[in-house]
Amino acid sequence: MAIRFFLVLLLFTSCTKYSFSLYEDQVGLMDWHQQYIGKVKHAVFHTQKTGRKRVLVSTEENVVASLDLRRGEIFWRHVLGIDDVIDGLDIAQGKYAITLSSDGSLLRAWNLPDGQMVWESLLQGSKPSKSILNVLATQKVEMDNVILVFGYGCLHAVSSIDGEVLWRTDFVAKSRIAGLRSNIAIINVHDGEISYQQTVIAEFVEDTSEKAVILPSRISGMFALELNSLIIFIKLTDKGKLVVVDKVTNAAAIGDALLISEGQNAFALVQHGVGKIHLTVKDGHDWSIDLLKESTVMDPQRGKVNKNFINNYVQTNRAHGFRALIVMEDHSLLLVQQGEIVWRREDGLASVVDVVTSKLPVEKVGVSVAKVEQNLFEWLKGHLLKLKGTLMLASPEDVVAIQAMRLRSSEKSKMTRDHNGFRKLLIVLTRAGKLFALHTRDGRVIWSVLLRSLCKSETCEQPVALNVYQWQVPHHHAMDENPSVLVIGRCRPSFDAPNFLSFVDTYTGREVNSLGLVQSITQIIPLLYTDSTEQRLHLLIDINQQAYLYPKMPEAIAIMQHEFSNVYWYSVDVDNDIIKGHALKSNCVHEVVDEYCFNFRDLWSVVFPPESENIIATVTRKSNEVVHTQTKAMAEQDIMYKYISRNLLFVATVAPKARGEIGTASPEESWLVVYLIETVTGRILHRMVHHGSQGPVHAVFSENWVVYHYFNLRAHKYEISVIEIYDQSRADNKDVRKLILGKHNLTSPISSYSRPEVITKSHSYFFTHSVKAIAVTSTAKGITSKQLLIGTIGDQVLALDKRYLDLRRSVNPTQAEKEEGVIPLTDSLLIIPQSYITHSLKVEGLRGIVTVPAKLESTSLVFAYGVDLFFTRMAPSRTYDSLTEDFSYALLLITIVALIAAIFVTWVLSERKELQEKWR
Amino acid sequence: MASNTRSKTMVLLLFVQLCFLLFSSSIAFSPGSAEGYTINGRVKIESMGAQEFILPGKISNIKIILNGGQRVTFLRPDGYFSFHNVPAGTHLIEVDAIGYFFSPVRVDYYEIREPFSIMSIVKSPMGLMMGFMLIVVFLMPKLMENVDPEEMRRAQEEMRNQGVPTLASLLPGAGRSS
């Protein structure tokens, strides 16, 4: 009996041993983290004979990184500030990486092996100008390399040892380098004197209707002009004359010149072929010599070649070999050597614009699960190992084996839907216009598609990828349809540019349909209605104040006619500080009646006085959020009814002076005003002023509460405030007698038109850190308690239980309140180190956090993106509805076996005893 | 979570000093270099155990953030950092080092008050008034000593006649000149 008791006890302990935070061995089990750098702008190779070969890169995400040249892994990486754009990158003395940033005003040196910043130097000038970095190469290492920097109209010479400025010359009076388009100016800089020479481009090419662009290249004595998609190479002779060397069509990218030996330099030219790219390395002096000519098969989904950087090495036969680092149109980075791609990095994922999720296909009957499972013996063995781990008996080798087994578990990375809804596809749109599907298990790319409409073309000079929307999510009927997403892009960054739509199947990554260059869309409104194939109806509001219905199908019109009077939306005009509510009016009449086009009318408008209030943030609830309970238990068995409405909008405005950065306005002249606005009627339900506070405001809206983060200038601290809104009109329903007699209004329909009696409650807390993003966990049924996910300034994600922002918090909670989990009131929110869901990782350049409910109610999936990607799943109230992965089935089996054995033993014993009794 | 739970004491010492850099007024209007204050500081990590010092690789990953991401800089090997061209006002400096907590540091820059000097007090209106009063208190009795008693009496009589006492009449020689 003692054994049984012990075993039962053991079973209990193994079940209850879960924790709020993560164990060390759980790292990587539920989460994954990917590091990226972004689109490479500059690359410098560092390939000395000894030591690790690396390539230094700087990117459009303001990242400076050192990559392993053999495998493409990151040795070290630094993400500079948002405004600290890197203009130049070089290596000095063979041991420092030099970066020039902030328009040529900040020069930094980084230690090559570990990325430690060695020195930082501020270069001052008078006038902003193009900046150029040049490290003067000396062959002797012990000599001080002088770094020449041109920035802010000044030429600086900086010592590479300590960053001291040796001398500087002001060029302001003579600066005429920029702004020459139709002429070519040759500027000779010699001993501080400058001489100009101008040549008209028409001398080289007949047709000069287009403006020529000087391609950025550093080929000595030669430069390239791009004109009418033709690249012209022009050589500068010794006498200062210009000679056309070659005209190349179909060219993609020209690399910088590379000094391969004394007096010999080479540069690379990449041309496009069909499914291939052709790399040609030319001799810098003699155009007719091709040092290298090779072709590489290229995935068409990578688009065109944008940049190339070459590096030479000495082959075994003492000939020169070349490797090329190629930046593609989708921002990916490839290393090509001998016609083969050595490694590739999907650095487009560093600039995620928008994310949606998609379910995986349902497992078909034919697919057997048995293949995935091991046989019973192995399964038991595995669980015995786990048991040993639980009982702390495992040797270090066993621990390694357990960890490997957990990570290996192939069940989790299958391409089908799982019972708990943990396996999903993250559909990610990047700035390059490429759509990726990532598996939530390990973050691997399932498919990727470069959207043709989002590529740079003659009609679209600067395409911008804007958003992804769920277009079709088949679940009940139309199960045979594949889900699809709608991708919206725009031709130019300005609002009046034409837009285009693209529909992509999320299972295959195939572009199903695309609508090029529709009207200039200002707003996209996913409606609540879907058609028979589960395509969601969308209203696209264009710049001419007309609403277009998509999909353009008769069925959509039929639905729309039925719901015509129920469609409301609002628009926020940040520039003029106006919020307007709209409703549909009639079909538009162009020449004939366009059934898919509607005119709309303004129902209401809230105009903020621009001289005292400027809109800085607007937040609504997620449209797919599920709320489980209408009530909230307050103290002393009192309840309050939540005011839950989809049509609530949180608006934050600040004083115009407080729009700037922290420290620019005084507390007296800055204030923050927050509003809760009902978007159907335009009624302001709540208004509150925070005097002496300013933005930036980060807010999240869920159920009946808003949490927002702002800066309090008086206390000089950040604050987090919570507003909760309750419906007073239903408060009478607490009376039990009324409920029994049916005199309650719980079943009465809630209408946005009715004037609600609401009360709001609010609390503010100090919060130590700056915040980059705020999100909230979302679960399938909304039963599980919520946690706020705060993207901190340190690029980590902090989980903060909503209980910390509970209105019931008081200084001395009663015993009853303590039992309910009410936390004593404090003036600031405590940060528990264990509640960082990113644990020891950083999501560099964090921009957004997305939460998606899993099918399992207790669990929420969290995806954080920035330069890095991070995914995890979290259970805010612990996994109460499922056994944890640590659950030891072996222990359970052993217990059952032991119990059965014990039953048998006791049965035999009792039989025997009974027999003895009878014999007596 | 092992790395986070291990508690280490970390002391952040920020010796923040504001250096005023001289700029000519013509530059002050150009963007980018409109203001010229430099914030210098130091992050110091003091470990409890002697052998437990921070790894050099970790120091390179520490970021210093001004005003919630407005600017970012990194530590030099000696732990010093600086922000250049910071406008006057109140600023917030945060340190981002994984595994450590730093309280944000508030930096106020006010216009530099002129150092205390006797001259500034003397020049102020209050100083001038004080000075005059001192002169009156200490010098007047001495002046009075030199006055001849008879002349004094005469002057007092004159004063009674005129009704209004003037300073000039009290001074020696004033009576003589009149």
PDB file of C-alpha atoms in Angstrom, chain A residues 128-251:
ATOM      1  CA  PRO A 128      23.954  68.354 -45.495  1.00  0.00           C
ATOM      2  CA  SER A 129      25.384  66.633 -48.515  1.00  0.00           C
ATOM      3  CA  LYS A 130      26.062  63.216 -49.908  1.00  0.00           C
ATOM      4  CA  SER A 131      28.545  61.371 -47.800  1.00  0.00           C
ATOM      5  CA  ILE A 132      31.432  59.256 -48.951  1.00  0.00           C
ATOM      6  CA  LEU A 133      33.721  57.035 -46.916  1.00  0.00           C
ATOM      7  CA  ASN A 134      37.131  56.070 -48.126  1.00  0.00           C
ATOM      8  CA  VAL A 135      39.810  54.257 -46.202  1.00  0.00           C
ATOM      9  CA  LEU A 136      43.194  54.981 -47.693  1.00  0.00           C
ATOM     10  CA  ALA A 137      44.888  51.673 -48.122  1.00  0.00           C
ATOM     11  CA  THR A 138      48.427  51.335 -46.966  1.00  0.00           C
ATOM     12  CA  GLN A 139      50.220  48.100 -47.293  1.00  0.00           C
ATOM     13  CA  LYS A 140      51.953  48.393 -43.961  1.00  0.00           C
ATOM     14  CA  VAL A 141      49.722  47.314 -41.122  1.00  0.00           C
ATOM     15  CA  GLU A 142      51.540  49.167 -38.378  1.00  0.00           C
ATOM     16  CA  MET A 143      50.989  52.452 -40.141  1.00  0.00           C
ATOM     17  CA  ASP A 144      47.993  54.513 -39.217  1.00  0.00           C
ATOM     18  CA  ASN A 145      45.400  54.230 -41.932  1.00  0.00           C
ATOM     19  CA  VAL A 146      43.794  57.553 -42.594  1.00  0.00           C
ATOM     20  CA  ILE A 147      40.080  57.485 -43.211  1.00  0.00           C
ATOM     21  CA  LEU A 148      38.790  60.137 -45.544  1.00  0.00           C
ATOM     22  CA  VAL A 149      35.197  61.101 -45.010  1.00  0.00           C
ATOM     23  CA  PHE A 150      33.173  63.492 -47.056  1.00  0.00           C
ATOM     24  CA  GLY A 151      30.020  64.512 -45.301  1.00  0.00           C
ATOM     25  CA  TYR A 152      28.117  67.705 -44.508  1.00  0.00           C
ATOM     26  CA  GLY A 153      30.041  69.487 -47.173  1.00  0.00           C
ATOM     27  CA  CYS A 154      33.346  68.877 -45.445  1.00  0.00           C
ATOM     28  CA  LEU A 155      36.208  66.561 -46.074  1.00  0.00           C
ATOM     29  CA  HIS A 156      37.557  65.038 -42.899  1.00  0.00           C
ATOM     30  CA  ALA A 157      40.656  62.980 -42.383  1.00  0.00           C
ATOM     31  CA  VAL A 158      40.259  60.695 -39.407  1.00  0.00           C
ATOM     32  CA  SER A 159      42.845  58.509 -37.755  1.00  0.00           C
ATOM     33  CA  SER A 160      41.767  54.901 -37.733  1.00  0.00           C
ATOM     34  CA  ILE A 161      43.438  54.195 -34.388  1.00  0.00           C
ATOM     35  CA  ASP A 162      41.340  56.378 -32.134  1.00  0.00           C
ATOM     36  CA  GLY A 163      38.938  58.224 -34.393  1.00  0.00           C
ATOM     37  CA  GLU A 164      40.610  61.557 -33.943  1.00  0.00           C
ATOM     38  CA  VAL A 165      39.936  64.085 -36.684  1.00  0.00           C
ATOM     39  CA  LEU A 166      43.311  64.979 -38.184  1.00  0.00           C
ATOM     40  CA  TRP A 167      42.240  67.764 -40.481  1.00  0.00           C
ATOM     41  CA  ARG A 168      39.181  69.014 -42.270  1.00  0.00           C
ATOM     42  CA  THR A 169      38.425  71.160 -45.259  1.00  0.00           C
ATOM     43  CA  ASP A 170      35.176  72.922 -45.979  1.00  0.00           C
ATOM     44  CA  PHE A 171      33.820  72.472 -49.457  1.00  0.00           C
ATOM     45  CA  VAL A 172      30.627  74.415 -49.079  1.00  0.00           C
ATOM     46  CA  ALA A 173      31.526  77.178 -51.437  1.00  0.00           C
ATOM     47  CA  LYS A 174      32.629  74.813 -54.127  1.00  0.00           C
ATOM     48  CA  SER A 175      30.128  72.031 -53.722  1.00  0.00           C
ATOM     49  CA  ARG A 176      28.651  71.313 -57.107  1.00  0.00           C
ATOM     50  CA  ILE A 177      28.800  67.585 -57.059  1.00  0.00           C
ATOM     51  CA  ALA A 178      25.111  66.897 -56.850  1.00  0.00           C
ATOM     52  CA  GLY A 179      22.417  67.853 -59.266  1.00  0.00           C
ATOM     53  CA  LEU A 180      24.027  67.213 -62.593  1.00  0.00           C
ATOM     54  CA  ARG A 181      21.930  64.964 -64.724  1.00  0.00           C
ATOM     55  CA  SER A 182      22.322  65.755 -68.366  1.00  0.00           C
ATOM     56  CA  ASN A 183      25.933  66.712 -68.216  1.00  0.00           C
ATOM     57  CA  ILE A 184      28.803  64.869 -66.752  1.00  0.00           C
ATOM     58  CA  ALA A 185      31.102  66.797 -64.577  1.00  0.00           C
ATOM     59  CA  ILE A 186      34.544  65.552 -63.849  1.00  0.00           C
ATOM     60  CA  ILE A 187      35.884  66.848 -60.667  1.00  0.00           C
ATOM     61  CA  ASN A 188      39.518  66.481 -59.957  1.00  0.00           C
ATOM     62  CA  VAL A 189      40.548  66.824 -56.424  1.00  0.00           C
ATOM     63  CA  HIS A 190      44.212  67.442 -56.190  1.00  0.00           C
ATOM     64  CA  ASP A 191      45.957  69.037 -53.258  1.00  0.00           C
ATOM     65  CA  GLY A 192      42.782  70.662 -52.132  1.00  0.00           C
ATOM     66  CA  GLU A 193      42.183  72.263 -55.519  1.00  0.00           C
ATOM     67  CA  ILE A 194      39.262  71.274 -57.605  1.00  0.00           C
ATOM     68  CA  SER A 195      38.894  71.485 -61.318  1.00  0.00           C
ATOM     69  CA  TYR A 196      35.742  70.812 -63.287  1.00  0.00           C
ATOM     70  CA  GLN A 197      35.145  69.510 -66.721  1.00  0.00           C
ATOM     71  CA  GLN A 198      31.727  69.106 -68.238  1.00  0.00           C
ATOM     72  CA  THR A 199      30.653  66.914 -71.085  1.00  0.00           C
ATOM     73  CA  VAL A 200      27.194  66.549 -72.535  1.00  0.00           C
ATOM     74  CA  ILE A 201      25.839  63.036 -72.572  1.00  0.00           C
ATOM     75  CA  ALA A 202      24.431  63.469 -76.056  1.00  0.00           C
ATOM     76  CA  GLU A 203      27.963  63.005 -77.319  1.00  0.00           C
ATOM     77  CA  PHE A 204      27.758  59.322 -76.472  1.00  0.00           C
ATOM     78  CA  VAL A 205      24.193  58.357 -77.195  1.00  0.00           C
ATOM     79  CA  GLU A 206      21.833  59.736 -79.782  1.00  0.00           C
ATOM     80  CA  ASP A 207      18.647  59.500 -77.812  1.00  0.00           C
ATOM     81  CA  THR A 208      18.829  61.439 -74.587  1.00  0.00           C
ATOM     82  CA  SER A 209      15.166  61.853 -73.906  1.00  0.00           C
ATOM     83  CA  GLU A 210      15.524  60.278 -70.513  1.00  0.00           C
ATOM     84  CA  LYS A 211      17.681  61.502 -67.777  1.00  0.00           C
ATOM     85  CA  ALA A 212      20.794  59.495 -67.281  1.00  0.00           C
ATOM     86  CA  VAL A 213      21.614  58.068 -63.917  1.00  0.00           C
ATOM     87  CA  ILE A 214      25.175  57.603 -62.835  1.00  0.00           C
ATOM     88  CA  LEU A 215      25.296  54.143 -61.397  1.00  0.00           C
ATOM     89  CA  PRO A 216      26.987  54.047 -58.063  1.00  0.00           C
ATOM     90  CA  SER A 217      30.201  52.270 -58.712  1.00  0.00           C
ATOM     91  CA  ARG A 218      33.751  52.588 -57.673  1.00  0.00           C
ATOM     92  CA  ILE A 219      35.594  51.485 -60.726  1.00  0.00           C
ATOM     93  CA  SER A 220      38.641  53.632 -61.022  1.00  0.00           C
ATOM     94  CA  GLY A 221      38.888  55.601 -64.206  1.00  0.00           C
ATOM     95  CA  MET A 222      35.580  54.299 -65.433  1.00  0.00           C
ATOM     96  CA  PHE A 223      31.962  54.831 -64.690  1.00  0.00           C
ATOM     97  CA  ALA A 224      28.626  53.594 -65.871  1.00  0.00           C
ATOM     98  CA  LEU A 225      25.544  55.459 -66.963  1.00  0.00           C
ATOM     99  CA  GLU A 226      22.086  54.019 -67.060  1.00  0.00           C
ATOM    100  CA  LEU A 227      19.997  55.361 -69.862  1.00  0.00           C
ATOM    101  CA  ASN A 228      16.868  53.839 -71.401  1.00  0.00           C
ATOM    102  CA  SER A 229      17.567  50.495 -69.754  1.00  0.00           C
ATOM    103  CA  LEU A 230      20.930  50.523 -71.463  1.00  0.00           C
ATOM    104  CA  ILE A 231      24.109  50.619 -69.513  1.00  0.00           C
ATOM    105  CA  ILE A 232      26.973  52.561 -70.994  1.00  0.00           C
ATOM    106  CA  PHE A 233      30.485  52.193 -69.722  1.00  0.00           C
ATOM    107  CA  ILE A 234      32.562  55.284 -70.124  1.00  0.00           C
ATOM    108  CA  LYS A 235      36.250  55.399 -69.555  1.00  0.00           C
ATOM    109  CA  LEU A 236      38.185  58.419 -68.510  1.00  0.00           C
ATOM    110  CA  THR A 237      41.435  58.713 -70.346  1.00  0.00           C
ATOM    111  CA  ASP A 238      44.539  60.286 -68.914  1.00  0.00           C
ATOM    112  CA  LYS A 239      43.917  63.551 -70.673  1.00  0.00           C
ATOM    113  CA  GLY A 240      40.514  63.882 -69.110  1.00  0.00           C
ATOM    114  CA  LYS A 241      38.649  62.779 -72.230  1.00  0.00           C
ATOM    115  CA  LEU A 242      35.690  60.450 -72.032  1.00  0.00           C
ATOM    116  CA  VAL A 243      35.476  57.389 -74.228  1.00  0.00           C
ATOM    117  CA  VAL A 244      32.570  54.993 -74.530  1.00  0.00           C
ATOM    118  CA  VAL A 245      33.845  51.499 -73.910  1.00  0.00           C
ATOM    119  CA  ASP A 246      30.792  49.350 -74.141  1.00  0.00           C
ATOM    120  CA  LYS A 247      27.026  49.380 -74.200  1.00  0.00           C
ATOM    121  CA  VAL A 248      25.335  46.513 -72.443  1.00  0.00           C
ATOM    122  CA  THR A 249      21.686  45.602 -72.590  1.00  0.00           C
ATOM    123  CA  ASN A 250      19.836  43.336 -70.208  1.00  0.00           C
ATOM    124  CA  ALA A 251      22.344  44.156 -67.553  1.00  0.00           C
TER     125      ALA A 251
END
